[in-house]
Amino acid sequence: MTTPLLKLSGLGIRFGGLVALDAVDLTVAPSTITCIIGPNGAGKSTLFNLITGIYRPTSGTVALQGDPITGLPAHRIAARGIARTFQSSRLFEDLSILDNVIIGMHGRTRTDVLTALLRPAKSRRELEACAAEAETILRGISDELFARRYQPAGILPQADRRRLEIARALASHPKLILLDEPSSGMDDRDTAALMADIRRVMADNPGLSFLIIEHDMRLVAELPDNVVVIDYGKKIAEGDFATVRQLPRVQQAYLGQKAVEHA
Amino acid sequence: MESLILQHLLNWLVLGSIYALVALGFSLLFGLLNVIHFSHGDVSMIAPFVALGSLQAIFGITGGAMGVLPILAALAIAILVTGLIGIGADKLVISRFRRSPAMMALVATVALGTVIRELIRGFYPQGSNPKAFPAIAQGFLEIGPLRLPAQPVLIVGTTVLVVALMYGLMQKTPIGTRIRAVAEDAATARLMGITPSRIFAFTFFLASAAGALGALFFASHAGVVRFDFGVQLGLIGFSAAVIGGLGSMTGAILGALAIAGIESIVQANIADGASYRLVFAFLLVILMLCLRPSGLLGKPVFEKV
Amino acid sequence: MSTTLTNIHSRTTLPASLIVAATEIGGAILLGAFLLAESTPLVVALLAVMGALFAAMQYRPQIEEVIVAAFHDARGLATALAVAIVLIYPFFLGGNTYALHLLIVSLLYSVLALALNFQLGSANIPNFATGATYGIGAYTSALLAIHLGWSFWATLPAAAIVATVFGFLLGIPSMRTRDSYLALVTIAFGIVIHQMLNNLSWTGGPNGLVGIPAPSLLGHSFMRPIELFGFRLPSQANFYYLSAALLGLAILSAKRLHESRVGLAWNAIRADELAAKCQGINVVWYKILAFGVDAFLAAFAGTIYAFYISYISPDNFTFLVSVTIMTMVIVGGMDNTLGVILGAFLLTMLPEKLRVFSDYRLLFVSVVVILFLILRPKGLFPQRQRHYGGQR
Ligand SMILES: Nc1ncnc2c1ncn2[C@@H]1O[C@H](COP(=O)(O)OP(=O)(O)OP(=O)(O)O)[C@@H](O)[C@H]1O
Ligand SMILES: [Mg+2]
């Protein structure tokens, strides 16, 4: 068996008294899509924050292709090949759409201050190459975004913001992309396009895997190879969607949620 | 020997009281608005000038010994006027930066501070000269075996009282609850029928009045006041609030005592200490912030990601 | 928006070179008139002209777009003409040493403001200690020159290195503190430096250092007038050219860093620090770097200032100096080189030119700053988007 792309063992974190995530084990194989579902406040985004180094786990380990990355600073983890989007999108609002994508390439470009100051041609060439690639990425994601590439990212509507975040994530040539509720704020057509995009990107980049937090059950039913259910910080189920959704404890987790929402 | 220690102790408490009164204003306003009101020191320093002006205008007193009543009246007028000027500063300038980046509000209030200083310098009679400021209490108090100078005791005592009142106000009264509600979440507070603009006005009054009292004490403790004293007082008050943890009243007081402590110790123990007291005070600030980035009692901010 | 841009382009009938020449020469004439204006009504009238120009730009943003487009299309001409204007400028000031002095100080403050802009404008890091690093540069070079007899040219890099070390030191707390807390660290640092300069004996205490020897280049002492083609420029002209060269260097550095991965990383940190981290940006390092770059440039300015005035004291490097530099950046326009320079020129010259209002000029300038922040919050010239591939 090949080494898994991502392996979480006993991963957990507590905020004061609150155990937000408790001993989660998870393995992601290369070239796969894993969906994470669970009620609000279950700890899904927290899991992403632990993997990407935003939070330091209080227990457990994270390994990328067998190398431990637990507790590394966020920028080092990003440079190792994990890219992500955020639940409430975090774009560089006042920068152009194109610059947003180019910044995604930071981890694999090299110009430092001295190069920029003393060898401007080299620095410029690197940036121009990035710009050209960023345009290709944008065009692949959406013609609309490409056409507006010199406008500030802050003016984009919700669905486009999600797309741009994905484009920025792709720009780093990651091995693993984490998407936090990518379809929120999208209508049916947008969501269908999103799924098509994800499949196309997978086809274009052999080995690339996705870890996706989703609430839209159509997407969860169609897209992933593997579904993981989290409730109250614990992994309560894992498998393909058809199996997982039959499990009583999963239904309970969601029904509890619905009952609360209806109350 | 003993009296020397006592003297240093009193000096520490007096400085601590003055700084605390100014720091409380920074903390209150930051807690409420997330804005640093950099002209707070200059606004506060208006008070001694108002006091001097009213002593002269109302009682015709220009110096020398004077009764208790004129002094009390002058202090009260000064505090009231300064509080109102605080509201004016907000309405005219600070409120316009509620939605701007923090740095803009900072620069705007720095400029506002200059405006205030220059107004005093230009329009107060001989405004650029230092002005003698009367002591608010003279003589000594005999407490048991101790013989204490009256003014420091008065300053410390009044400060303790005022601080206690402010705590009571914030914790126990409806207006305090409302201030805390707006500080927590202005939008929700508005839904609950609270008018944030009124809360802002009240808090600016409170902060400026407390600062005014601090500045008045400062002036009578030093015996002199000048148009630009507010810069340093503001910087120290701000530092106290920050090392205590912005937004925390208790933190502001602890910070004030810490800075005053360093100053007193340096002044008492190092030859030439007086000239280095600011160096040590601000080195303490740097050290504190490196060790505890959100101050002594400040809550570390967690971003929801 | 992109369509309107092309529209403007096709609608402009004037050739780019003409627009460039008109803008640069017009700007130079306006500046000259302002520098030489003696009477208050004239100063006020010139200010009104400037105000009108900015009002026009506020209501017709296309004007700015057209000019920027022209400068882009005729880059070579723009640079050549600018250099030429800078070179011949002193000849038009008719030996007015006060005007030259104002120009030198404005140029040095432009450098300081550009230095701060790397932090404040590019990366949104508050730094209230630019005045202190400026002072460290000035004192380092002055001490080396007075006590060890170093020449100006040798002290220049030495001062820059010393100040940069201090800059990095100052940057270290930025690893853990942010925003208001970081602002206070820099304020405290500035005050500590100022107080030390004020109290130490070897820095001359409050009296500062006197008798800093004038620099010389190829046997030409900077104390002496420049004589060229039968023209005679006052000795200040030496320092004018030196400061202009430094500003040129600062502009070039700003441009190169802005148009590189480094500038992008700073901008990313400004917009969203956490998201920047997740793009692989080492936020701590880039912040410290910004402090270092700021100190490096500020030290150059400090060295030139020390040798120009030949006398420095702690009062040249106070907290309020730092605040003034900060105001220049914000009033001029964060992360816009031209805006920052304009902000520096205006805020240096305005108080000087308003000397008639003697007692009220600082008041006036502060009121203007507040009004500015309210009315044109993005500064005289707001930041602009980068363009790639020869596009605009
Ligand atoms: N920095 C933090 N400090 C304290 N508590 C936190 C922090 N981050 C998350 N939590 C808590 O951890 C729990 C899990 O939050 P998380 O955001 O991971 O939920 P989620 O599954 O992503 O929910 P949603 O579907 O609403 O996005 C919540 O109770 C949340 O309040
Ligand atoms: Mg979430």
Tab-separated table of C-alpha atoms in Angstrom, chain B residues 10-303:
chain	number	residue	atom	x	y	z
B	10	LEU	CA	3.243	58.474	48.245
B	11	ASN	CA	4.948	59.720	45.122
B	12	TRP	CA	4.347	56.360	43.468
B	13	LEU	CA	0.678	56.361	44.426
B	14	VAL	CA	0.171	59.929	43.267
B	15	LEU	CA	1.744	59.264	39.886
B	16	GLY	CA	-0.143	55.992	39.681
B	17	SER	CA	-3.425	57.776	40.392
B	18	ILE	CA	-2.821	60.412	37.764
B	19	TYR	CA	-1.831	57.869	35.115
B	20	ALA	CA	-4.708	55.590	36.043
B	21	LEU	CA	-7.273	58.350	35.579
B	22	VAL	CA	-5.928	59.029	32.100
B	23	ALA	CA	-5.480	55.349	31.235
B	24	LEU	CA	-9.062	54.552	32.195
B	25	GLY	CA	-10.273	56.880	29.466
B	26	PHE	CA	-8.164	55.132	26.830
B	27	SER	CA	-9.413	51.791	28.001
B	28	LEU	CA	-13.072	52.780	28.112
B	29	LEU	CA	-12.966	54.261	24.639
B	30	PHE	CA	-11.001	51.412	23.165
B	31	GLY	CA	-13.345	48.879	24.674
B	32	LEU	CA	-16.267	50.713	23.144
B	33	LEU	CA	-15.002	51.852	19.775
B	34	ASN	CA	-11.872	49.886	19.107
B	35	VAL	CA	-10.296	53.211	18.381
B	36	ILE	CA	-7.264	54.808	19.925
B	37	HIS	CA	-8.149	58.345	20.857
B	38	PHE	CA	-4.658	59.712	20.636
B	39	SER	CA	-5.697	63.241	21.550
B	40	HIS	CA	-7.068	62.051	24.875
B	41	GLY	CA	-4.052	63.421	26.718
B	42	ASP	CA	-4.426	66.797	25.031
B	43	VAL	CA	-8.166	66.926	25.681
B	44	SER	CA	-7.481	66.136	29.332
B	45	MET	CA	-4.846	68.841	29.540
B	46	ILE	CA	-7.466	71.439	28.620
B	47	ALA	CA	-8.832	71.085	32.149
B	48	PRO	CA	-6.042	72.881	34.043
B	49	PHE	CA	-6.342	75.823	31.665
B	50	VAL	CA	-10.086	75.976	32.111
B	51	ALA	CA	-9.537	75.847	35.868
B	52	LEU	CA	-6.985	78.652	35.785
B	53	GLY	CA	-9.219	80.664	33.479
B	54	SER	CA	-12.271	80.306	35.668
B	55	LEU	CA	-10.343	81.104	38.846
B	56	GLN	CA	-9.343	84.308	37.189
B	57	ALA	CA	-12.584	85.159	35.446
B	58	ILE	CA	-15.017	84.235	38.193
B	59	PHE	CA	-13.053	84.822	41.354
B	60	GLY	CA	-10.448	87.225	40.103
B	61	ILE	CA	-7.740	85.056	41.578
B	62	THR	CA	-4.424	85.108	39.791
B	63	GLY	CA	-2.199	83.397	42.306
B	64	GLY	CA	-1.273	83.220	45.937
B	65	ALA	CA	-3.362	81.631	48.650
B	66	MET	CA	-7.015	81.016	47.959
B	67	GLY	CA	-10.014	79.502	49.632
B	68	VAL	CA	-11.341	75.996	49.239
B	69	LEU	CA	-14.536	77.043	47.556
B	70	PRO	CA	-13.054	78.787	44.517
B	71	ILE	CA	-10.727	75.877	43.922
B	72	LEU	CA	-13.478	73.295	44.134
B	73	ALA	CA	-15.688	75.357	41.862
B	74	ALA	CA	-12.862	75.805	39.347
B	75	LEU	CA	-12.101	72.083	39.336
B	76	ALA	CA	-15.759	71.213	38.832
B	77	ILE	CA	-16.102	73.653	35.970
B	78	ALA	CA	-12.902	72.346	34.392
B	79	ILE	CA	-14.048	68.743	34.592
B	80	LEU	CA	-17.464	69.524	33.176
B	81	VAL	CA	-16.113	71.624	30.316
B	82	THR	CA	-13.455	69.075	29.428
B	83	GLY	CA	-16.036	66.299	29.407
B	84	LEU	CA	-18.138	68.312	26.981
B	85	ILE	CA	-15.103	69.026	24.827
B	86	GLY	CA	-14.532	65.280	24.728
B	87	ILE	CA	-18.019	64.830	23.313
B	88	GLY	CA	-17.306	67.596	20.828
B	89	ALA	CA	-14.066	65.942	19.733
B	90	ASP	CA	-15.997	62.783	18.991
B	91	LYS	CA	-18.841	64.495	17.163
B	92	LEU	CA	-16.575	66.719	15.098
B	93	VAL	CA	-13.730	64.391	14.254
B	94	ILE	CA	-13.520	60.916	15.736
B	95	SER	CA	-17.024	59.779	14.822
B	96	ARG	CA	-16.208	60.305	11.161
B	97	PHE	CA	-13.696	57.496	11.287
B	98	ARG	CA	-15.864	54.776	12.787
B	99	ARG	CA	-15.678	52.716	9.632
B	100	SER	CA	-12.195	53.648	8.461
B	101	PRO	CA	-9.034	51.649	9.022
B	102	ALA	CA	-7.661	52.066	12.540
B	103	MET	CA	-4.581	53.866	11.275
B	104	MET	CA	-6.632	56.747	9.864
B	105	ALA	CA	-8.428	57.359	13.123
B	106	LEU	CA	-5.069	57.279	14.838
B	107	VAL	CA	-3.550	59.926	12.585
B	108	ALA	CA	-6.706	62.023	12.713
B	109	THR	CA	-6.655	62.060	16.496
B	110	VAL	CA	-2.958	62.876	16.523
B	111	ALA	CA	-3.745	65.877	14.326
B	112	LEU	CA	-6.651	66.744	16.601
B	113	GLY	CA	-4.242	66.741	19.514
B	114	THR	CA	-2.078	69.256	17.700
B	115	VAL	CA	-5.138	71.403	17.021
B	116	ILE	CA	-5.990	71.425	20.712
B	117	ARG	CA	-2.442	72.263	21.795
B	118	GLU	CA	-2.140	75.002	19.221
B	119	LEU	CA	-5.488	76.462	20.203
B	120	ILE	CA	-4.323	76.729	23.802
B	121	ARG	CA	-0.953	78.095	22.766
B	122	GLY	CA	-2.439	80.622	20.389
B	123	PHE	CA	-5.534	81.762	22.219
B	124	TYR	CA	-4.934	81.339	25.929
B	125	PRO	CA	-3.258	84.523	27.212
B	126	GLN	CA	0.500	83.959	26.862
B	127	GLY	CA	-0.359	80.389	26.039
B	128	SER	CA	3.131	79.265	25.173
B	129	ASN	CA	4.536	80.046	28.630
B	130	PRO	CA	4.347	77.620	31.511
B	131	LYS	CA	1.652	78.612	34.001
B	132	ALA	CA	1.905	78.211	37.759
B	133	PHE	CA	-0.895	75.989	38.975
B	134	PRO	CA	-2.154	76.218	42.569
B	135	ALA	CA	-2.002	73.313	44.970
B	136	ILE	CA	-5.455	71.903	45.640
B	137	ALA	CA	-4.608	71.277	49.268
B	138	GLN	CA	-1.932	72.600	51.553
B	139	GLY	CA	-0.445	71.609	54.847
B	140	PHE	CA	-0.208	68.251	56.510
B	141	LEU	CA	-2.555	65.646	57.866
B	142	GLU	CA	-1.816	63.984	61.179
B	143	ILE	CA	-2.993	60.404	61.075
B	144	GLY	CA	-1.976	58.705	64.261
B	145	PRO	CA	1.814	58.804	64.377
B	146	LEU	CA	2.019	59.688	60.687
B	147	ARG	CA	2.299	63.184	59.396
B	148	LEU	CA	1.339	63.162	55.723
B	149	PRO	CA	1.231	65.998	53.214
B	150	ALA	CA	-2.389	66.765	52.454
B	151	GLN	CA	-2.319	67.079	48.682
B	152	PRO	CA	-0.962	63.604	47.808
B	153	VAL	CA	-3.392	62.026	50.240
B	154	LEU	CA	-6.225	63.962	48.701
B	155	ILE	CA	-5.184	62.971	45.184
B	156	VAL	CA	-4.904	59.291	45.991
B	157	GLY	CA	-8.083	59.276	48.056
B	158	THR	CA	-10.137	61.030	45.407
B	159	THR	CA	-8.809	58.716	42.728
B	160	VAL	CA	-9.738	55.630	44.712
B	161	LEU	CA	-13.219	57.054	45.174
B	162	VAL	CA	-13.632	57.987	41.513
B	163	VAL	CA	-12.367	54.642	40.315
B	164	ALA	CA	-14.753	52.856	42.679
B	165	LEU	CA	-17.616	54.970	41.352
B	166	MET	CA	-16.644	54.146	37.786
B	167	TYR	CA	-16.591	50.435	38.558
B	168	GLY	CA	-19.978	50.738	40.172
B	169	LEU	CA	-21.277	52.655	37.199
B	170	MET	CA	-20.022	50.094	34.700
B	171	GLN	CA	-21.083	47.015	36.632
B	172	LYS	CA	-24.174	47.982	38.545
B	173	THR	CA	-26.116	50.628	36.650
B	174	PRO	CA	-28.297	50.387	33.538
B	175	ILE	CA	-26.079	52.843	31.670
B	176	GLY	CA	-23.053	50.646	32.420
B	177	THR	CA	-24.882	47.620	31.068
B	178	ARG	CA	-25.750	49.558	27.969
B	179	ILE	CA	-22.161	50.662	27.470
B	180	ARG	CA	-21.016	47.093	27.750
B	181	ALA	CA	-23.737	45.957	25.359
B	182	VAL	CA	-22.646	48.475	22.720
B	183	ALA	CA	-19.018	47.519	23.269
B	184	GLU	CA	-19.906	43.891	22.716
B	185	ASP	CA	-21.954	44.398	19.562
B	186	ALA	CA	-23.297	47.787	18.507
B	187	ALA	CA	-25.677	46.380	15.882
B	188	THR	CA	-27.384	44.008	18.288
B	189	ALA	CA	-27.508	46.699	20.945
B	190	ARG	CA	-29.331	48.926	18.501
B	191	LEU	CA	-31.883	46.186	17.914
B	192	MET	CA	-32.459	46.096	21.645
B	193	GLY	CA	-33.410	49.750	21.568
B	194	ILE	CA	-30.110	51.248	22.683
B	195	THR	CA	-28.987	54.353	20.829
B	196	PRO	CA	-25.257	53.840	20.295
B	197	SER	CA	-24.607	57.520	19.547
B	198	ARG	CA	-25.856	58.471	23.006
B	199	ILE	CA	-23.728	55.789	24.581
B	200	PHE	CA	-20.719	57.087	22.671
B	201	ALA	CA	-21.392	60.626	23.865
B	202	PHE	CA	-21.731	59.491	27.456
B	203	THR	CA	-18.552	57.427	27.330
B	204	PHE	CA	-16.588	60.266	25.773
B	205	PHE	CA	-17.825	62.522	28.534
B	206	LEU	CA	-16.864	60.031	31.193
B	207	ALA	CA	-13.429	59.319	29.724
B	208	SER	CA	-12.620	62.982	29.201
B	209	ALA	CA	-13.845	63.958	32.650
B	210	ALA	CA	-11.687	61.279	34.254
B	211	GLY	CA	-8.737	62.423	32.143
B	212	ALA	CA	-9.474	66.004	33.174
B	213	LEU	CA	-9.260	65.051	36.824
B	214	GLY	CA	-5.971	63.285	36.133
B	215	ALA	CA	-4.613	66.340	34.336
B	216	LEU	CA	-5.733	68.661	37.153
B	217	PHE	CA	-3.962	66.471	39.675
B	218	PHE	CA	-0.937	66.370	37.427
B	219	ALA	CA	-0.849	70.162	37.219
B	220	SER	CA	-1.242	70.747	40.939
B	221	HIS	CA	1.246	67.993	41.762
B	222	ALA	CA	3.800	69.561	39.434
B	223	GLY	CA	2.723	73.066	40.362
B	224	VAL	CA	2.903	74.066	36.751
B	225	VAL	CA	1.146	73.411	33.473
B	226	ARG	CA	2.055	74.042	29.845
B	227	PHE	CA	0.055	73.674	26.644
B	228	ASP	CA	2.014	70.601	25.514
B	229	PHE	CA	2.046	68.578	28.735
B	230	GLY	CA	-0.814	66.513	27.337
B	231	VAL	CA	1.460	64.737	24.857
B	232	GLN	CA	3.525	62.996	27.485
B	233	LEU	CA	0.627	62.422	29.834
B	234	GLY	CA	-1.356	60.933	26.971
B	235	LEU	CA	1.508	58.672	25.914
B	236	ILE	CA	1.979	57.392	29.442
B	237	GLY	CA	-1.747	56.921	29.977
B	238	PHE	CA	-1.982	55.087	26.682
B	239	SER	CA	0.972	52.894	27.607
B	240	ALA	CA	-0.598	52.062	30.932
B	241	ALA	CA	-3.838	51.086	29.237
B	242	VAL	CA	-2.007	48.939	26.705
B	243	ILE	CA	0.268	47.048	29.053
B	244	GLY	CA	-2.734	46.470	31.279
B	245	GLY	CA	-4.681	45.179	28.304
B	246	LEU	CA	-6.775	47.606	26.241
B	247	GLY	CA	-10.410	47.498	27.193
B	248	SER	CA	-9.829	46.298	30.742
B	249	MET	CA	-10.362	48.861	33.517
B	250	THR	CA	-8.466	46.854	36.094
B	251	GLY	CA	-5.677	46.365	33.597
B	252	ALA	CA	-5.435	50.110	33.042
B	253	ILE	CA	-5.020	50.690	36.753
B	254	LEU	CA	-2.392	47.971	37.095
B	255	GLY	CA	-0.558	49.372	34.090
B	256	ALA	CA	-0.618	52.852	35.584
B	257	LEU	CA	0.764	51.600	38.881
B	258	ALA	CA	3.465	49.634	37.061
B	259	ILE	CA	4.680	52.625	35.063
B	260	ALA	CA	4.486	54.935	38.057
B	261	GLY	CA	6.393	52.311	40.046
B	262	ILE	CA	9.222	52.107	37.542
B	263	GLU	CA	9.413	55.883	37.431
B	264	SER	CA	9.569	56.202	41.206
B	265	ILE	CA	12.127	53.447	41.599
B	266	VAL	CA	14.373	54.871	38.907
B	267	GLN	CA	14.036	58.352	40.285
B	268	ALA	CA	14.823	57.208	43.834
B	269	ASN	CA	17.699	54.832	43.127
B	270	ILE	CA	19.610	55.954	40.093
B	271	ALA	CA	21.781	58.982	40.050
B	272	ASP	CA	20.501	61.231	37.306
B	273	GLY	CA	17.388	59.038	37.458
B	274	ALA	CA	14.948	61.787	36.707
B	275	SER	CA	16.229	62.134	33.182
B	276	TYR	CA	16.092	58.398	32.549
B	277	ARG	CA	12.696	57.682	34.032
B	278	LEU	CA	10.955	57.751	30.663
B	279	VAL	CA	13.576	55.453	29.159
B	280	PHE	CA	12.885	52.835	31.789
B	281	ALA	CA	9.139	53.316	31.698
B	282	PHE	CA	9.030	52.742	27.971
B	283	LEU	CA	11.523	49.891	28.052
B	284	LEU	CA	9.090	48.279	30.464
B	285	VAL	CA	6.338	48.849	27.924
B	286	ILE	CA	8.340	47.146	25.179
B	287	LEU	CA	9.307	44.245	27.411
B	288	MET	CA	5.757	43.751	28.646
B	289	LEU	CA	4.346	43.669	25.165
B	290	CYS	CA	6.935	41.181	23.991
B	291	LEU	CA	6.090	38.891	26.891
B	292	ARG	CA	2.346	39.415	26.922
B	293	PRO	CA	1.259	40.671	23.515
B	294	SER	CA	-2.284	41.511	24.592
B	295	GLY	CA	-1.325	43.144	27.850
B	296	LEU	CA	-1.716	41.937	31.415
B	297	LEU	CA	-5.459	41.434	31.460
B	298	GLY	CA	-6.360	41.850	27.802
B	299	LYS	CA	-8.157	39.011	26.119
B	300	PRO	CA	-6.107	37.495	23.318
B	301	VAL	CA	-8.131	38.008	20.176
B	302	PHE	CA	-9.175	34.845	18.389
B	303	GLU	CA	-10.166	35.246	14.826
